[in-house]
Structures are given as structure tokens and as C-alpha cells.
Tab-separated table of C-alpha atoms and ligand atoms in Angstrom:
chain	number	residue	atom	x	y	z
A	193	MET	CA	-57.518	-54.137	19.900
A	194	GLY	CA	-54.738	-56.703	19.279
A	195	LYS	CA	-54.824	-58.949	16.303
A	196	PRO	CA	-57.130	-61.893	16.493
A	197	ILE	CA	-55.292	-65.016	17.882
A	198	ILE	CA	-54.693	-68.456	16.067
A	199	LEU	CA	-53.851	-71.277	17.751
A	200	THR	CA	-53.289	-74.954	16.313
A	201	GLY	CA	-51.403	-78.057	16.827
A	202	ASP	CA	-50.340	-81.752	16.055
A	203	ARG	CA	-50.163	-84.676	17.885
A	204	PRO	CA	-46.266	-85.643	17.347
A	205	THR	CA	-46.901	-89.238	16.401
A	206	GLY	CA	-44.332	-89.456	13.242
A	207	LYS	CA	-43.184	-87.308	10.929
A	208	LEU	CA	-45.788	-85.082	8.640
A	209	HIS	CA	-47.100	-86.327	5.457
A	210	VAL	CA	-48.411	-84.576	2.372
A	211	GLY	CA	-51.833	-85.350	3.694
A	212	HIS	CA	-51.031	-83.175	6.684
A	213	TYR	CA	-49.485	-80.636	4.384
A	214	VAL	CA	-52.245	-80.215	2.036
A	215	GLY	CA	-55.022	-80.477	4.736
A	216	SER	CA	-53.442	-77.722	7.098
A	217	VAL	CA	-50.153	-77.146	7.463
A	218	LYS	CA	-49.678	-75.030	3.920
A	219	ASN	CA	-52.777	-72.913	5.017
A	220	ARG	CA	-50.948	-72.080	8.264
A	221	VAL	CA	-48.241	-70.848	6.351
A	222	LEU	CA	-50.391	-68.675	4.287
A	223	LEU	CA	-52.165	-67.391	7.436
A	224	GLN	CA	-48.892	-66.750	9.298
A	225	ASN	CA	-47.667	-64.734	6.240
A	226	GLU	CA	-50.823	-62.622	6.075
A	227	ASN	CA	-49.762	-60.720	9.305
A	228	LYS	CA	-52.976	-60.403	10.128
A	229	TYR	CA	-53.015	-62.774	13.505
A	230	ASP	CA	-51.166	-63.411	16.316
A	231	MET	CA	-50.303	-67.131	15.861
A	232	PHE	CA	-49.442	-69.953	17.969
A	233	ILE	CA	-48.612	-73.566	16.771
A	234	PHE	CA	-47.664	-76.295	19.191
A	235	LEU	CA	-46.711	-79.789	19.375
A	236	ALA	CA	-49.316	-81.572	21.451
A	237	ASP	CA	-46.985	-84.074	22.849
A	238	GLN	CA	-48.668	-84.388	26.133
A	239	GLN	CA	-51.986	-85.436	24.151
A	240	ALA	CA	-49.916	-87.852	22.109
A	241	LEU	CA	-48.765	-89.516	25.274
A	242	THR	CA	-52.411	-90.155	26.537
A	243	ASP	CA	-52.517	-93.234	24.406
A	244	ASN	CA	-48.638	-93.963	24.080
A	245	ALA	CA	-47.767	-93.885	27.628
A	246	LYS	CA	-45.994	-97.245	27.167
A	247	ASN	CA	-44.009	-96.193	23.881
A	248	PRO	CA	-43.060	-92.629	24.677
A	249	GLU	CA	-39.773	-93.083	22.253
A	250	LYS	CA	-42.023	-92.630	19.621
A	251	ILE	CA	-43.583	-89.720	20.551
A	252	ILE	CA	-40.140	-88.045	21.881
A	253	GLU	CA	-38.588	-88.706	18.321
A	254	SER	CA	-41.394	-87.163	16.463
A	255	VAL	CA	-41.192	-83.888	18.360
A	256	GLY	CA	-37.930	-83.067	16.509
A	257	GLU	CA	-39.193	-84.424	13.208
A	258	VAL	CA	-42.412	-82.557	13.435
A	259	ALA	CA	-40.476	-79.337	14.554
A	260	LEU	CA	-38.253	-79.856	11.488
A	261	ASP	CA	-41.182	-80.368	9.125
A	262	TYR	CA	-42.811	-77.081	10.570
A	263	LEU	CA	-39.449	-75.160	9.818
A	264	ALA	CA	-39.249	-76.823	6.308
A	265	VAL	CA	-42.949	-75.854	4.895
A	266	GLY	CA	-41.817	-72.194	6.110
A	267	LEU	CA	-43.475	-71.842	9.592
A	268	ASP	CA	-41.193	-69.235	10.916
A	269	PRO	CA	-40.574	-68.746	14.780
A	270	LYS	CA	-40.117	-64.865	14.135
A	271	LYS	CA	-43.732	-64.573	12.955
A	272	ALA	CA	-45.352	-67.428	14.896
A	273	THR	CA	-44.732	-68.783	18.633
A	274	ILE	CA	-43.781	-72.608	18.029
A	275	PHE	CA	-43.723	-74.330	21.355
A	276	LEU	CA	-44.036	-77.842	22.900
A	277	GLN	CA	-47.355	-78.620	25.146
A	278	SER	CA	-45.407	-80.597	27.860
A	279	GLN	CA	-43.289	-77.624	28.526
A	280	ILE	CA	-46.127	-75.531	29.821
A	281	PRO	CA	-47.560	-76.890	32.898
A	282	GLU	CA	-50.193	-74.013	33.202
A	283	LEU	CA	-52.039	-76.180	30.657
A	284	ALA	CA	-52.154	-79.174	33.021
A	285	GLU	CA	-53.560	-76.671	35.763
A	286	LEU	CA	-56.100	-75.208	33.651
A	287	THR	CA	-57.168	-79.052	32.784
A	288	VAL	CA	-57.781	-79.747	36.299
A	289	TYR	CA	-60.378	-76.879	36.768
A	290	TYR	CA	-62.218	-77.393	33.796
A	291	MET	CA	-62.422	-81.370	34.640
A	292	ASN	CA	-64.744	-80.253	37.302
A	293	LEU	CA	-67.433	-78.529	34.944
A	294	VAL	CA	-67.634	-81.600	32.378
A	295	SER	CA	-69.095	-84.973	33.035
A	296	VAL	CA	-67.727	-88.314	32.261
A	297	ALA	CA	-70.844	-88.875	30.171
A	298	ARG	CA	-70.153	-85.660	28.148
A	299	LEU	CA	-66.638	-87.126	27.160
A	300	GLN	CA	-67.992	-90.425	26.330
A	301	ARG	CA	-70.342	-88.918	23.723
A	302	ASN	CA	-67.689	-86.565	22.037
A	303	PRO	CA	-67.947	-88.471	18.673
A	304	THR	CA	-63.989	-88.221	17.947
A	305	VAL	CA	-63.340	-89.833	21.224
A	306	LYS	CA	-65.882	-92.235	20.562
A	307	THR	CA	-64.181	-93.110	17.028
A	308	GLU	CA	-60.632	-93.261	18.434
A	309	ILE	CA	-61.907	-95.451	21.469
A	310	ALA	CA	-63.045	-97.837	19.053
A	311	GLN	CA	-60.221	-97.749	16.596
A	312	LYS	CA	-57.448	-98.107	19.376
A	313	GLY	CA	-59.076	-101.192	20.854
A	314	PHE	CA	-58.824	-100.030	24.383
A	315	GLY	CA	-61.801	-102.017	25.398
A	316	GLU	CA	-62.495	-101.596	29.212
A	317	SER	CA	-58.930	-100.126	29.829
A	318	ILE	CA	-59.769	-96.565	28.438
A	319	PRO	CA	-56.690	-94.447	30.029
A	320	THR	CA	-58.420	-91.678	32.131
A	321	GLY	CA	-55.974	-89.181	30.310
A	322	PHE	CA	-57.126	-90.192	27.103
A	323	LEU	CA	-60.860	-89.729	27.854
A	324	VAL	CA	-60.290	-86.391	29.430
A	325	TYR	CA	-58.078	-85.200	26.461
A	326	PRO	CA	-60.893	-82.867	24.995
A	327	ILE	CA	-60.777	-80.910	28.295
A	328	SER	CA	-56.983	-80.647	28.073
A	329	GLN	CA	-57.564	-79.427	24.330
A	330	ALA	CA	-60.048	-76.827	25.665
A	331	ALA	CA	-57.181	-75.799	27.842
A	332	ASP	CA	-54.712	-75.413	24.971
A	333	ILE	CA	-57.149	-73.136	23.258
A	334	THR	CA	-58.148	-71.212	25.918
A	335	ALA	CA	-54.817	-70.337	27.676
A	336	PHE	CA	-53.913	-68.303	24.506
A	337	LYS	CA	-57.318	-66.851	24.262
A	338	ALA	CA	-57.588	-68.312	20.812
A	339	ASN	CA	-60.180	-66.877	18.375
A	340	LEU	CA	-59.551	-69.000	15.630
A	341	VAL	CA	-58.514	-72.722	15.452
A	342	PRO	CA	-57.555	-74.188	12.039
A	343	ALA	CA	-57.881	-77.730	12.164
A	344	GLY	CA	-59.365	-80.819	10.218
A	345	SER	CA	-63.042	-81.368	10.371
A	346	ASP	CA	-62.255	-84.452	12.830
A	347	GLN	CA	-61.897	-81.562	15.380
A	348	LYS	CA	-65.142	-80.026	15.178
A	349	PRO	CA	-66.490	-81.858	18.372
A	350	MET	CA	-63.097	-80.745	20.172
A	351	ILE	CA	-64.145	-76.976	19.459
A	352	GLU	CA	-67.628	-77.454	20.348
A	353	GLN	CA	-66.707	-79.116	23.518
A	354	THR	CA	-64.221	-76.221	24.121
A	355	ARG	CA	-67.036	-73.637	23.522
A	356	GLU	CA	-69.365	-75.566	25.992
A	357	ILE	CA	-66.332	-75.276	28.593
A	358	VAL	CA	-65.894	-71.640	27.978
A	359	ARG	CA	-69.616	-70.749	28.441
A	360	SER	CA	-69.640	-73.000	31.502
A	361	PHE	CA	-66.894	-71.385	33.197
A	362	ASN	CA	-67.680	-67.884	32.376
A	363	HIS	CA	-71.260	-68.285	33.382
A	364	THR	CA	-70.208	-70.311	37.035
A	365	TYR	CA	-67.516	-67.841	37.798
A	366	LYS	CA	-69.588	-65.045	36.560
A	367	THR	CA	-66.676	-63.699	34.386
A	368	ASP	CA	-65.480	-63.039	30.757
A	369	VAL	CA	-61.930	-64.275	31.129
A	370	LEU	CA	-62.392	-67.356	28.590
A	371	VAL	CA	-63.019	-66.489	25.018
A	372	GLU	CA	-64.959	-68.788	22.770
A	373	PRO	CA	-63.082	-70.060	19.937
A	374	GLU	CA	-64.324	-70.837	16.319
A	375	GLY	CA	-62.866	-73.719	14.090
A	376	LEU	CA	-61.345	-72.880	10.598
A	377	PHE	CA	-61.944	-75.861	8.759
A	378	PRO	CA	-60.567	-76.882	5.035
A	379	GLU	CA	-63.107	-75.715	2.554
A	380	ASN	CA	-61.675	-78.052	-0.145
A	381	GLU	CA	-62.637	-81.679	1.546
A	382	ALA	CA	-60.751	-83.437	-1.325
A	383	ALA	CA	-57.666	-81.787	0.196
A	384	GLY	CA	-58.891	-82.039	3.744
A	385	ARG	CA	-58.291	-85.666	3.671
A	386	LEU	CA	-55.828	-86.796	1.321
A	387	PRO	CA	-56.111	-90.661	0.789
A	388	GLY	CA	-53.199	-93.119	0.986
A	389	LEU	CA	-51.085	-94.102	-2.501
A	390	ASP	CA	-53.121	-97.267	-2.166
A	391	GLY	CA	-56.665	-95.609	-2.306
A	392	ASN	CA	-57.351	-96.165	1.505
A	393	ALA	CA	-59.448	-93.091	2.877
A	394	LYS	CA	-56.776	-92.481	5.433
A	395	MET	CA	-52.997	-91.904	4.774
A	396	SER	CA	-51.114	-92.964	7.737
A	397	LYS	CA	-47.723	-94.620	9.175
A	398	SER	CA	-49.079	-97.974	9.997
A	399	LEU	CA	-51.057	-98.528	6.645
A	400	ASN	CA	-47.629	-97.857	4.863
A	401	ASN	CA	-49.421	-95.704	2.211
A	402	GLY	CA	-47.942	-92.278	2.672
A	403	ILE	CA	-45.528	-89.724	1.060
A	404	TYR	CA	-43.715	-87.700	3.737
A	405	LEU	CA	-42.191	-84.233	3.587
A	406	ALA	CA	-38.768	-85.692	4.285
A	407	ASP	CA	-38.885	-88.341	1.670
A	408	ASP	CA	-35.944	-88.150	-0.769
A	409	PRO	CA	-36.395	-87.872	-4.745
A	410	ASP	CA	-36.219	-91.647	-5.228
A	411	THR	CA	-38.510	-92.638	-2.604
A	412	LEU	CA	-41.057	-90.054	-3.881
A	413	LYS	CA	-40.765	-91.495	-7.372
A	414	LYS	CA	-41.027	-95.410	-6.009
A	415	LYS	CA	-44.135	-94.221	-4.204
A	416	ILE	CA	-45.870	-92.543	-7.221
A	417	MET	CA	-45.142	-95.170	-9.630
A	418	SER	CA	-46.504	-97.601	-7.243
A	419	MET	CA	-49.754	-95.656	-6.839
A	420	TYR	CA	-53.321	-97.234	-7.169
A	421	THR	CA	-54.756	-96.303	-10.511
A	422	ASP	CA	-57.681	-98.216	-12.294
A	423	PRO	CA	-57.123	-101.816	-11.998
A	424	ASN	CA	-58.896	-102.552	-15.260
A	425	HIS	CA	-57.044	-100.169	-17.344
A	426	ILE	CA	-54.461	-102.691	-18.530
A	427	ARG	CA	-53.182	-101.783	-21.845
A	428	VAL	CA	-52.679	-98.206	-22.841
A	429	GLU	CA	-55.611	-98.249	-25.354
A	430	ASP	CA	-58.024	-99.203	-22.861
A	431	PRO	CA	-60.525	-96.730	-21.392
A	432	GLY	CA	-59.630	-95.990	-17.649
A	433	GLN	CA	-61.675	-94.760	-14.783
A	434	ILE	CA	-60.429	-91.390	-13.041
A	435	GLU	CA	-62.650	-91.859	-10.105
A	436	GLY	CA	-60.856	-93.496	-7.211
A	437	ASN	CA	-57.960	-93.428	-9.610
A	438	MET	CA	-55.225	-91.892	-7.036
A	439	VAL	CA	-53.024	-90.372	-9.591
A	440	PHE	CA	-55.962	-88.219	-10.848
A	441	HIS	CA	-57.000	-87.326	-7.307
A	442	TYR	CA	-53.541	-86.190	-6.257
A	443	LEU	CA	-53.143	-84.442	-9.690
A	444	ASP	CA	-56.752	-82.243	-8.545
A	445	VAL	CA	-55.184	-81.779	-5.330
A	446	PHE	CA	-51.385	-80.783	-6.076
A	447	GLY	CA	-52.026	-79.391	-9.419
A	448	LYS	CA	-51.444	-75.547	-9.636
A	449	LYS	CA	-53.887	-73.140	-11.760
A	450	GLU	CA	-51.579	-73.304	-14.579
A	451	ASP	CA	-51.884	-77.105	-14.710
A	452	LYS	CA	-55.544	-77.166	-14.915
A	453	ALA	CA	-55.807	-77.250	-18.577
A	454	GLU	CA	-53.580	-80.121	-18.986
A	455	ILE	CA	-54.975	-82.117	-16.153
A	456	GLU	CA	-58.416	-81.817	-18.046
A	457	ARG	CA	-56.937	-82.835	-21.117
A	458	MET	CA	-54.963	-85.926	-19.683
A	459	LYS	CA	-58.533	-86.935	-17.864
A	460	GLU	CA	-60.413	-87.002	-21.146
A	461	GLN	CA	-57.770	-88.785	-23.154
A	462	TYR	CA	-57.582	-91.537	-20.038
A	463	GLN	CA	-61.347	-92.058	-20.058
A	464	LYS	CA	-61.372	-92.689	-23.765
A	465	GLY	CA	-58.139	-94.641	-23.825
A	466	GLY	CA	-54.606	-94.069	-25.411
A	467	LEU	CA	-53.184	-92.678	-22.002
A	468	GLY	CA	-50.774	-94.920	-20.182
A	469	ASP	CA	-50.466	-94.861	-16.372
A	470	VAL	CA	-46.830	-94.478	-16.516
A	471	LYS	CA	-47.355	-91.048	-18.522
A	472	THR	CA	-49.930	-89.807	-15.793
A	473	LYS	CA	-47.615	-90.863	-13.106
A	474	ARG	CA	-44.504	-89.103	-14.377
A	475	PHE	CA	-46.978	-85.821	-14.953
A	476	LEU	CA	-47.734	-86.194	-11.189
A	477	LEU	CA	-44.158	-86.734	-10.055
A	478	ASP	CA	-43.074	-83.573	-11.551
A	479	ILE	CA	-46.003	-81.501	-10.292
A	480	MET	CA	-45.197	-82.755	-6.821
A	481	GLU	CA	-41.415	-82.512	-6.941
A	482	ARG	CA	-41.660	-78.946	-7.899
A	483	GLU	CA	-43.770	-78.399	-4.564
A	484	LEU	CA	-41.582	-81.006	-2.302
A	485	ALA	CA	-38.280	-80.264	-3.489
A	486	PRO	CA	-37.917	-76.667	-1.994
A	487	ILE	CA	-39.555	-78.047	1.319
A	488	ARG	CA	-37.041	-81.309	1.499
A	489	ASN	CA	-33.993	-79.177	0.902
A	490	ARG	CA	-34.851	-76.594	3.755
A	491	ARG	CA	-35.574	-79.721	5.836
A	492	LEU	CA	-31.839	-80.925	5.177
A	493	GLU	CA	-30.534	-77.804	5.837
A	494	PHE	CA	-32.424	-77.300	9.407
A	495	ALA	CA	-31.601	-80.725	10.195
A	496	LYS	CA	-27.962	-80.169	10.164
A	497	ASP	CA	-28.435	-78.225	13.672
A	498	MET	CA	-30.936	-80.146	15.873
A	499	GLY	CA	-29.668	-78.325	18.686
A	500	GLU	CA	-30.776	-75.031	16.998
A	501	VAL	CA	-34.378	-76.586	16.337
A	502	TYR	CA	-34.784	-77.515	19.856
A	503	ARG	CA	-33.472	-73.932	21.209
A	504	MET	CA	-36.336	-72.594	18.844
A	505	LEU	CA	-38.954	-74.927	20.761
A	506	GLU	CA	-37.469	-73.799	23.869
A	507	LYS	CA	-37.691	-70.206	23.281
A	508	GLY	CA	-40.980	-70.537	21.890
A	509	SER	CA	-42.114	-72.514	24.884
A	510	GLU	CA	-41.040	-69.783	27.091
A	511	LYS	CA	-42.998	-67.302	25.656
A	512	ALA	CA	-46.215	-69.422	24.989
A	513	ARG	CA	-45.719	-70.005	28.906
A	514	GLU	CA	-45.973	-66.154	29.876
A	515	LYS	CA	-49.231	-66.044	28.127
A	516	ALA	CA	-50.753	-69.053	29.474
A	517	ALA	CA	-49.485	-68.082	32.923
A	518	GLN	CA	-51.478	-64.651	32.621
A	519	THR	CA	-54.769	-66.634	31.552
A	520	LEU	CA	-54.206	-69.226	34.592
A	521	SER	CA	-54.140	-66.244	36.850
A	522	GLU	CA	-57.192	-64.407	35.653
A	523	VAL	CA	-58.844	-67.866	35.803
A	524	LYS	CA	-57.722	-68.398	39.491
A	525	SER	CA	-58.849	-65.015	40.340
A	526	ALA	CA	-62.217	-65.601	38.473
A	527	MET	CA	-62.748	-68.537	40.642
A	528	GLY	CA	-61.549	-66.789	43.864
A	529	ILE	CA	-58.776	-69.117	44.493
A	530	ASN	CA	-55.970	-66.242	44.205
A	531	TYR	CA	-55.621	-66.273	48.145
A	532	PHE	CA	-52.175	-64.679	48.365
A	533	ASN	CA	-52.987	-61.880	45.821
A	534	LYS	CA	-55.568	-60.582	48.139
A	535	LEU	CA	-53.425	-60.118	50.946
B	107	LIG	N1	-56.365	-83.096	18.614
B	107	LIG	C1	-55.230	-82.412	17.581
B	107	LIG	C2	-54.943	-83.621	16.642
B	107	LIG	O1	-55.241	-84.715	16.861
B	107	LIG	C3	-54.145	-82.051	18.251
B	107	LIG	C4	-54.261	-80.802	19.318
B	107	LIG	C5	-54.305	-80.678	20.670
B	107	LIG	C6	-55.040	-79.543	18.782
B	107	LIG	N2	-54.654	-79.467	21.039
B	107	LIG	C7	-54.792	-78.767	20.158
B	107	LIG	C8	-55.517	-78.875	17.575
B	107	LIG	C9	-55.685	-77.410	20.111
B	107	LIG	C10	-55.866	-77.616	17.739
B	107	LIG	C11	-55.967	-76.762	18.794
B	107	LIG	O2	-54.321	-83.318	15.697
């Protein structure tokens, strides 16, 4: 028996922020270093293009940026296969066969797709590629016979739909080539969805409320100093609220075990009155700087040779392609369309 296979990826639509980091990327590094899994991590640039066809530059640029973020956090091409979706044509081919097993109505009922369609304001003009991206995601997952898919909880409907496709395919073609994956979702929901600096539930580039792994120390400081706290906590002596106060929220997420006692003490003092926002922010800055400085420094090192970064992706993609081609060949055999192998 080989090791269990893990596959996960991100849409490259911008640099990774600390929300991505605490919500998923950090955990991938831990999984990678456990040495218990065969890991595939990829940039879903093809999926990102399903709603960015007319401004591909953003996606193209982000591929290099996110690859840098991956290397900076410690994902290691020697331990995990890091690849680029658009370079694996077998994924598109699998998608075509799976499309015949899924109704349009089923896609329209996918809760994540539904929410995104509303958010993106497509109206009557939903790109076909966008509507079918859950099927292409099923191709991503099944091409590598992934057993485990670590992802945010918004990806639950995608895993569910993938499992349905696997069952339908295996049943229809009386085979067991496809593997039903399990999702691996964040236990700590607070970290699973880190709110923005301004308290908005979502950290995002368009809201301009994020901290990026690439941010320099000055930017980090400015951002933390501008964080949303308790608007009624005006003077240091005033009692303050810790609920909805982003500084305390982030302290809970980024504080290590050894910081917990001090964080609890600060919470008490803040609620009683007598602790100023500047102090709590400086404390948070220290904690975040401690975690982010090594990442930022490694990122700067890797950025000196972008050629090397792309070569890493190219190599990873070649390796990933072999595995996907093997699965596609098994899929075609199961369907009986491997005409020339039968000669
Ligand atoms: N849909 C994921 C996102 O929006 C990206 C993704 C594409 C993915 N294919 C995947 C994640 C396969 C896990 C497995 O971030």
C-alpha cells in the first residue's frame, strides 16, 4: 500500500494573505513534514480564468506570486509535487467525460457556485466554464486519486460533488478506478476564516483589508496600528470590548501557547479599563512579526531568481502530468474508448 494521497490548491487571483496562511497553507506545511502522505499542491489557474477570461494578466502575474508564497512558507518541491493546472491537459480531458454524468441543474444547486454567481453579478451571463468548474475540480482531485483534500469549509460542496461523480463514474462503467476523496476542514473555525483588519468577515484584496505574506515590516506595522478595535474605547481608562475587536481576535489566532497567559491578562485589563489600544497593537505586532519575518525573508531570497521558481513549477507539472495521464488512460479503458490499446 502506498501512502495516502493529499491534493489541494488555490486559485491564483492575488498574493496569499495571512488568512490563507492560518486557514490552510500553514497546515499543509505540517502535513508535508509529517512524511506520511504523497502530496500534490497546485495553482488552479485554469479555474481562476473561468471568471477572469477578460483580464488574464491578474491570474498570470499571481501564478509567480503564489508560487513564491508557497516556497516562502516552507512548501518544498522535494517533499511535495507543486504544479500548475493549465499545464496538465489531461485534467481538461477528464472534465469532458465527467460532464456527461452531471446535470446542469445539479451544478446550479451547488451552494458555493450559487453564492459566487450572486457575488460576481453575472446576471444572465454566467460563463459556461464557471458553471462547470466543480466538474473540473473533480477532475483535479480524481486525476491524482486523492484520498484527502484539505480545504476551507466553502469547499465542502465541491468535495461532495466530486464524491458523487466518482460514484456515478464507477457505477456506470463498472469499475473502481476513481477514488472517493474526503475533505479535511479546519478544526479551528476562528482561524478557518480570518476577518479583515477592518472587522469585515472576509479578508480580500478588493476590500483592501488584508495583511500579505509579502508585506514589509513597515506595511505590517501600519496595518496593525490601523486595525479595528472597539470604537467606544476612547480613553485608556475606559472599559473596552474584546468581542469584535480585531486585535484580540488576531491575538487568539496568532498567539502561541507561551503567549496565552499574557493574552488572557490583557483581555481582563482591557475589559476593566486601563489598557490602551496602542499597547495591545504593539504586542500583536511583535507576535505577528515573529511569525512572518522568516517567511518574508525567504520570499525575498526566492524572488531573486524567478526563473528558478518557474522551473520548479515546470518540473512539478511534468511529474503531476505523468500521474494524471495514467489515471486518464485507466478512465478511457474503463469507458471502452481505448481503441488502439485493443489492437
Ligand atoms: N476551488 C478552490 C479555491 O477556490 C481551488 C481548487 C481548485 C481546489 N481545484 C481544487 C482545491 C482541488 C482543492 C482541490 O480555492
